[in-house]
Structure formats: structure tokens, C-alpha cells
Short mmCIF file of C-alpha atoms in Angstrom, two decimals:
data_model
loop_
_atom_site.label_atom_id
_atom_site.label_comp_id
_atom_site.label_asym_id
_atom_site.label_seq_id
_atom_site.Cartn_x
_atom_site.Cartn_y
_atom_site.Cartn_z
CA MET A 1 23.73 30.44 7.84
CA LYS A 2 22.16 28.14 10.44
CA LYS A 3 20.51 25.01 9.01
CA ARG A 4 17.17 24.03 10.52
CA ILE A 5 16.67 20.26 10.52
CA ALA A 6 13.43 18.49 11.42
CA ILE A 7 13.82 15.09 13.06
CA GLN A 8 11.61 12.50 14.74
CA GLY A 9 12.56 12.60 18.41
CA ILE A 10 14.23 14.97 20.83
CA ALA A 11 17.72 16.17 21.73
CA GLY A 12 20.04 13.23 22.26
CA SER A 13 18.07 10.86 20.03
CA TYR A 14 19.85 8.91 17.30
CA HIS A 15 18.18 11.15 14.71
CA ASP A 16 19.74 14.14 16.49
CA ILE A 17 23.17 12.48 16.43
CA ALA A 18 22.84 11.54 12.75
CA ALA A 19 21.77 15.06 11.76
CA ARG A 20 24.66 16.70 13.62
CA ASN A 21 27.17 14.22 12.19
CA TYR A 22 25.85 14.66 8.65
CA TYR A 23 26.08 18.46 8.89
CA GLU A 24 29.35 18.37 10.83
CA GLY A 25 31.10 21.73 10.85
CA GLU A 26 27.86 23.63 10.17
CA GLU A 27 25.61 25.46 12.60
CA VAL A 28 22.48 23.36 13.05
CA GLU A 29 19.15 23.97 14.82
CA ILE A 30 17.27 20.74 15.52
CA ILE A 31 13.46 20.81 15.34
CA GLY A 32 12.06 17.84 17.25
CA CYS A 33 8.87 16.19 15.98
CA ASN A 34 6.64 13.54 17.53
CA SER A 35 6.40 11.42 14.39
CA PHE A 36 7.89 10.98 10.93
CA LYS A 37 4.67 12.33 9.46
CA GLU A 38 5.13 15.48 11.54
CA VAL A 39 8.62 15.87 10.07
CA ILE A 40 7.08 16.08 6.60
CA THR A 41 4.32 18.44 7.78
CA THR A 42 6.88 20.73 9.44
CA MET A 43 8.94 20.89 6.24
CA LYS A 44 5.87 21.70 4.14
CA LYS A 45 5.00 24.62 6.40
CA ASP A 46 8.48 26.12 5.99
CA PRO A 47 10.44 25.16 2.83
CA SER A 48 13.70 26.37 4.41
CA ILE A 49 13.57 23.47 6.89
CA GLN A 50 15.34 20.29 5.85
CA GLY A 51 14.73 16.82 7.26
CA MET A 52 16.63 13.78 8.50
CA MET A 53 14.75 10.50 8.47
CA ALA A 54 15.74 6.92 9.27
CA ILE A 55 15.06 4.54 6.37
CA GLU A 56 16.58 1.20 7.39
CA ASN A 57 18.50 -0.63 10.09
CA THR A 58 20.90 -3.51 9.53
CA ILE A 59 19.07 -5.59 12.15
CA ALA A 60 15.45 -4.40 12.19
CA GLY A 61 15.21 -3.86 8.42
CA SER A 62 13.42 -1.12 6.49
CA LEU A 63 11.06 1.50 7.88
CA LEU A 64 8.42 0.88 5.26
CA GLN A 65 6.22 3.85 6.11
CA ASN A 66 9.13 6.24 5.55
CA HIS A 67 9.57 5.08 1.95
CA GLU A 68 5.96 6.08 1.31
CA LEU A 69 6.20 9.35 3.26
CA ILE A 70 9.14 10.51 1.16
CA ARG A 71 7.53 9.44 -2.11
CA GLU A 72 4.25 11.19 -1.33
CA SER A 73 5.91 14.33 0.07
CA GLY A 74 7.53 15.42 -3.18
CA PHE A 75 10.76 16.17 -1.31
CA ASP A 76 14.12 15.08 -2.71
CA ILE A 77 16.73 12.91 -1.05
CA VAL A 78 19.94 14.96 -0.97
CA GLY A 79 22.23 12.66 1.01
CA GLU A 80 22.55 9.86 3.52
CA TYR A 81 24.39 8.98 6.71
CA LYS A 82 24.99 5.52 8.20
CA LEU A 83 25.19 5.73 11.97
CA ARG A 84 26.65 2.99 14.13
CA ILE A 85 24.10 2.43 16.89
CA SER A 86 25.71 1.85 20.28
CA HIS A 87 23.30 1.55 23.19
CA SER A 88 23.96 2.37 26.84
CA LEU A 89 22.02 1.57 30.00
CA VAL A 90 21.59 4.80 31.98
CA GLY A 91 20.06 5.63 35.36
CA LEU A 92 19.85 8.44 37.85
CA PRO A 93 23.10 9.75 39.38
CA GLY A 94 24.18 7.64 42.35
CA GLU A 95 22.37 4.51 41.21
CA THR A 96 24.08 1.28 40.18
CA ILE A 97 22.94 -1.50 37.91
CA HIS A 98 21.93 -3.49 41.00
CA ASP A 99 19.35 -0.81 41.87
CA ILE A 100 17.47 -1.18 38.59
CA THR A 101 14.05 -2.84 38.64
CA GLU A 102 12.65 -1.46 35.35
CA VAL A 103 14.21 -0.71 31.94
CA ASN A 104 12.48 1.65 29.50
CA SER A 105 13.21 2.24 25.82
CA HIS A 106 11.95 2.05 22.25
CA PRO A 107 10.92 -1.54 21.35
CA ILE A 108 13.57 -1.85 18.65
CA ALA A 109 16.31 -0.73 21.05
CA LEU A 110 15.05 -3.28 23.60
CA MET A 111 15.13 -5.98 20.94
CA GLN A 112 18.67 -5.03 19.94
CA CYS A 113 19.82 -5.42 23.56
CA SER A 114 18.00 -8.69 24.29
CA ASP A 115 21.12 -10.63 25.30
CA PHE A 116 22.11 -7.99 27.83
CA LEU A 117 18.57 -7.75 29.20
CA ASN A 118 18.60 -11.52 29.73
CA THR A 119 21.36 -10.94 32.29
CA LEU A 120 18.84 -8.89 34.32
CA PRO A 121 16.12 -11.54 34.78
CA HIS A 122 14.37 -9.78 37.67
CA THR A 123 14.10 -6.47 35.82
CA LYS A 124 10.83 -5.42 34.18
CA VAL A 125 11.20 -4.30 30.54
CA VAL A 126 8.75 -1.60 29.40
CA GLU A 127 8.39 -0.27 25.85
CA LYS A 128 8.38 3.48 25.36
CA ALA A 129 8.07 5.74 22.31
CA ASP A 130 11.72 6.81 22.13
CA THR A 131 15.20 6.08 23.51
CA ALA A 132 16.21 9.63 24.48
CA MET A 133 12.66 10.40 25.65
CA SER A 134 12.94 7.51 28.12
CA ALA A 135 16.10 9.03 29.60
CA LYS A 136 14.50 12.46 29.81
CA TRP A 137 11.35 11.06 31.47
CA ILE A 138 13.34 9.21 34.14
CA SER A 139 15.56 12.24 34.77
CA GLU A 140 12.73 14.79 35.04
CA ASN A 141 10.63 12.57 37.30
CA LYS A 142 13.58 11.36 39.42
CA LEU A 143 12.45 7.76 38.96
CA LYS A 144 14.70 5.67 41.16
CA GLY A 145 15.12 2.07 40.09
CA HIS A 146 14.38 2.98 36.47
CA ALA A 147 16.92 2.84 33.65
CA ALA A 148 16.74 3.78 29.99
CA ILE A 149 18.46 2.29 26.96
CA CYS A 150 19.69 5.17 24.81
CA GLY A 151 22.81 6.76 23.37
CA LYS A 152 25.59 8.34 25.42
CA MET A 153 24.65 11.78 24.12
CA ALA A 154 21.18 11.49 25.71
CA ALA A 155 22.78 10.51 29.02
CA GLU A 156 24.95 13.64 28.93
CA ILE A 157 22.08 15.97 28.00
CA TYR A 158 19.72 14.70 30.71
CA GLY A 159 22.30 14.26 33.47
CA MET A 160 22.05 10.49 33.66
CA ASN A 161 24.66 8.04 34.92
CA ILE A 162 25.94 5.47 32.42
CA LEU A 163 25.59 2.03 34.04
CA ALA A 164 26.73 -0.06 31.06
CA GLU A 165 27.99 0.75 27.55
CA GLY A 166 27.89 -1.12 24.27
CA ILE A 167 25.04 -3.35 25.40
CA GLU A 168 23.68 -4.04 21.90
CA THR A 169 23.83 -7.73 20.96
CA ASN A 170 25.16 -7.18 17.43
CA LYS A 171 28.04 -4.72 17.22
CA ARG A 172 27.47 -4.30 13.46
CA ASN A 173 24.29 -2.36 14.18
CA PHE A 174 23.85 0.56 11.78
CA THR A 175 20.91 2.79 10.89
CA ARG A 176 20.83 4.54 7.54
CA PHE A 177 19.37 8.03 7.58
CA LEU A 178 18.26 10.10 4.58
CA ALA A 179 18.63 13.87 4.35
CA ILE A 180 15.66 15.37 2.52
CA ALA A 181 14.78 18.83 1.26
CA ASP A 182 12.33 20.59 -1.03
CA ARG A 183 13.25 20.61 -4.72
CA TRP A 184 14.64 24.13 -4.86
CA THR A 185 16.77 23.69 -1.76
CA ALA A 186 17.92 20.32 -3.08
CA ASP A 187 19.14 21.89 -6.31
CA GLU A 188 21.26 24.33 -4.31
CA LEU A 189 22.63 21.68 -1.96
CA LEU A 190 23.62 19.33 -4.77
CA GLN A 191 25.50 21.86 -6.89
CA GLY A 192 28.99 20.51 -7.46
CA VAL A 193 28.24 17.21 -5.67
CA ASP A 194 29.71 14.07 -7.22
CA LYS A 195 26.51 12.05 -7.52
CA ASN A 196 27.10 8.31 -7.45
CA LYS A 197 23.91 6.99 -5.89
CA SER A 198 20.20 7.30 -6.57
CA SER A 199 16.90 6.20 -5.06
CA LEU A 200 14.08 5.30 -7.44
CA VAL A 201 10.51 4.03 -7.19
CA PHE A 202 8.30 2.49 -9.85
CA ALA A 203 5.42 0.08 -10.38
CA LEU A 204 5.46 -2.84 -12.77
CA PRO A 205 2.75 -4.42 -14.92
CA HIS A 206 1.35 -7.62 -13.43
CA SER A 207 2.93 -9.82 -16.07
CA SER A 208 5.48 -12.59 -16.19
CA GLY A 209 9.12 -11.50 -16.01
CA SER A 210 8.43 -7.75 -15.59
CA LEU A 211 10.89 -7.34 -12.70
CA SER A 212 13.58 -9.56 -14.21
CA LYS A 213 13.51 -7.45 -17.40
CA VAL A 214 14.22 -4.28 -15.42
CA LEU A 215 17.00 -5.94 -13.43
CA SER A 216 18.58 -7.32 -16.62
CA VAL A 217 18.69 -3.84 -18.15
CA LEU A 218 20.28 -2.36 -15.01
CA SER A 219 22.87 -5.15 -15.04
CA PHE A 220 23.66 -4.49 -18.69
CA TYR A 221 24.42 -0.84 -17.87
CA ASP A 222 26.64 -1.87 -14.92
CA MET A 223 24.33 -0.41 -12.29
CA ASN A 224 24.91 -1.79 -8.79
CA LEU A 225 21.57 -2.55 -7.15
CA SER A 226 22.32 -1.92 -3.46
CA LYS A 227 18.73 -2.25 -2.24
CA ILE A 228 15.30 -3.35 -3.43
CA GLN A 229 12.12 -3.10 -1.37
CA SER A 230 8.56 -3.85 -2.54
CA LEU A 231 5.34 -2.44 -1.09
CA PRO A 232 1.80 -3.33 -2.16
CA ILE A 233 -0.20 -0.61 -3.91
CA ILE A 234 -3.41 -0.08 -1.96
CA GLY A 235 -6.42 -0.43 -4.22
CA ARG A 236 -4.51 -2.20 -6.99
CA GLU A 237 -4.55 -5.89 -6.11
CA TRP A 238 -1.28 -7.80 -6.63
CA GLU A 239 0.56 -4.73 -7.88
CA TYR A 240 3.61 -3.41 -6.08
CA LEU A 241 5.81 -0.36 -5.85
CA PHE A 242 9.51 -1.18 -6.02
CA TYR A 243 11.93 1.07 -4.18
CA ILE A 244 15.50 0.60 -5.36
CA ASP A 245 18.87 2.18 -4.64
CA LEU A 246 21.55 2.23 -7.33
CA THR A 247 25.22 3.08 -7.09
CA PHE A 248 27.22 3.90 -10.19
CA THR A 249 30.51 5.36 -11.38
CA ASP A 250 29.41 6.78 -14.74
CA TYR A 251 26.56 9.31 -14.51
CA THR A 252 25.93 9.32 -18.26
CA ARG A 253 25.59 5.56 -18.34
CA TYR A 254 23.29 5.76 -15.32
CA LYS A 255 21.01 8.16 -17.22
CA GLN A 256 21.03 5.79 -20.20
CA ALA A 257 19.97 2.96 -17.88
CA LEU A 258 17.01 5.01 -16.63
CA ASP A 259 15.93 5.80 -20.19
CA ALA A 260 16.04 2.07 -20.94
CA ILE A 261 13.90 0.95 -17.98
CA ARG A 262 11.29 3.74 -18.08
CA PRO A 263 9.22 2.08 -20.87
CA LEU A 264 9.15 -1.14 -18.81
CA THR A 265 7.71 0.53 -15.69
CA LYS A 266 4.75 2.58 -14.51
CA ASP A 267 4.67 5.54 -12.09
CA PHE A 268 8.46 5.92 -12.40
CA LYS A 269 10.00 8.54 -10.08
CA ILE A 270 13.50 9.58 -9.07
CA LEU A 271 13.44 10.22 -5.31
CA GLY A 272 16.96 11.59 -5.26
CA GLU A 273 20.42 11.57 -6.82
CA TYR A 274 23.20 12.18 -4.32
CA GLU A 275 26.65 11.16 -3.07
CA GLU A 276 26.89 7.84 -1.26
CA GLY A 277 27.02 8.52 2.47
CA GLN A 278 29.73 7.99 5.01
CA GLN A 279 29.52 5.34 7.71
CA SER A 280 30.40 6.07 11.32
CA VAL A 281 32.69 3.64 13.12
#
């Protein structure tokens, strides 16, 4: 049965690549959305639709709004995929890098290629909403002298010429994507899965040592804290939500750890229990 996956972006975007890699070997229909919020709205309209959403990048850091979107949505995290981001400079067929006078792309992609862009000092750099969308816009409008920074897949889809490959400054550039689904679909997808990772969120009382107590308990139960991210709670001054990822080898001991920290927290919620994701090379 074909899986329908909502993503932020269009065909050829890094979300598109991550979704297809995550569901490799399965028939997938990609539903492009203009924003991450629209991804959630699309899924709520049709519970059969699953989602793929970026949550952090090894260079740019966390996408804070996506933590909140997932928490508020009520959807479950069912898996993850870590995509190696390799940027290319692409232009219209027949053009060379010497013809380029303007480079368009998402601001984060531009930032990640800053060293390469410094080698083009007479080229104007213009921020756009999306990497693949930049390539599509240039292609459809036959904009000579314009180039986009995007993935190779976008260049292929929109008939663009690759002028330079691997132009990202840091070659250890990865984005972590989360696969999300409604609770009933999640239960089906996770049947038989060897769960060894979880994403949690909780608040803590505004008192001395409240976070260190939770971390001490997790350490005692041999939980590996692979990520912690705090966000202020609007309307509750100096209180924070803590988003954490745990990896573990013993599911029973993991459950015991959760039972031990629950009394120390407020608004405790499990966002998902799943298998730690693969990393592309």
C-alpha cells in the first residue's frame, strides 16, 4: 500500500530525500507543504497521512518550533533518519560558473556554503524560502545568470546543470529528521520494532537542583542522554520545558527510569519510542 508522507518543501528538497530514504523499498507519495505547521494541519485532516519533519542540524542546531509543533500535535514520533547534507551549485543548461551573477537559496544553506560563496566575490547572494524551490524558480523562469544551492536530486528534477558539487564548508553536515504519525498508525508501524530510543518532554519546578535530580536518576538507570533542549513556557515566567532524547539497551530498565523521574517533573509526556535511526554517508 502506498504511503502518503507530508513534508515541508517540494520535490527534490532535503525533506523529500529524507522521506524516500527512510521509506526505502516502499511506494511513497510525497505531499508538499509550505510550512511545518501545514504539515501538521495536513496530517490532522487525514489520519492516514504520515509526516517527515527536520528537528536538528549538526551545524545550525535545533529547529525549536518543530519541538513545540510535535508536542502540541499529539502525534507520535515513530522513527528518525539522519541525512548527510551535500550542497550543489546549479544553473541553467549551457551556463558555467563564470556566468553566475546571483545565487539563491535558503538562508541556512547559504550559511553552510559561506566559504565557497566567498570565492565568488562579485556574485549577489539572495535568500529564498527553500533550496529546491530556488532551483525550480530559476528553471521555470529561465533566469540566466542565476544559480541555486540545492541537492543533486533537485537539479535532476528541474533540468538544471550542476556547476559545482560538495560546496558545503563542513563535510560533517547532517540533518536529523523525525517520522511522525497519529497514535493508531504509530501503534501499527511500531509492532515488532526493537525500540532503543525515546523522545520525552517535561517541565520542572522552579527550585534548586530540580534538573540535576532528574539527570542523576537517568544516570543511575544507565540511560544515555543523547540530547537535551530547553524552551521557555510562555506565560509561566522562568519555567522551561525540557526536551530530551534517551537511548537504552534494556527496555524494562528504561521504563523503570521513567517511573522514577515522573514524580520529579510536571507535564511529563512521551513523544515517541522508536528504533534509533540510520545515518546516510
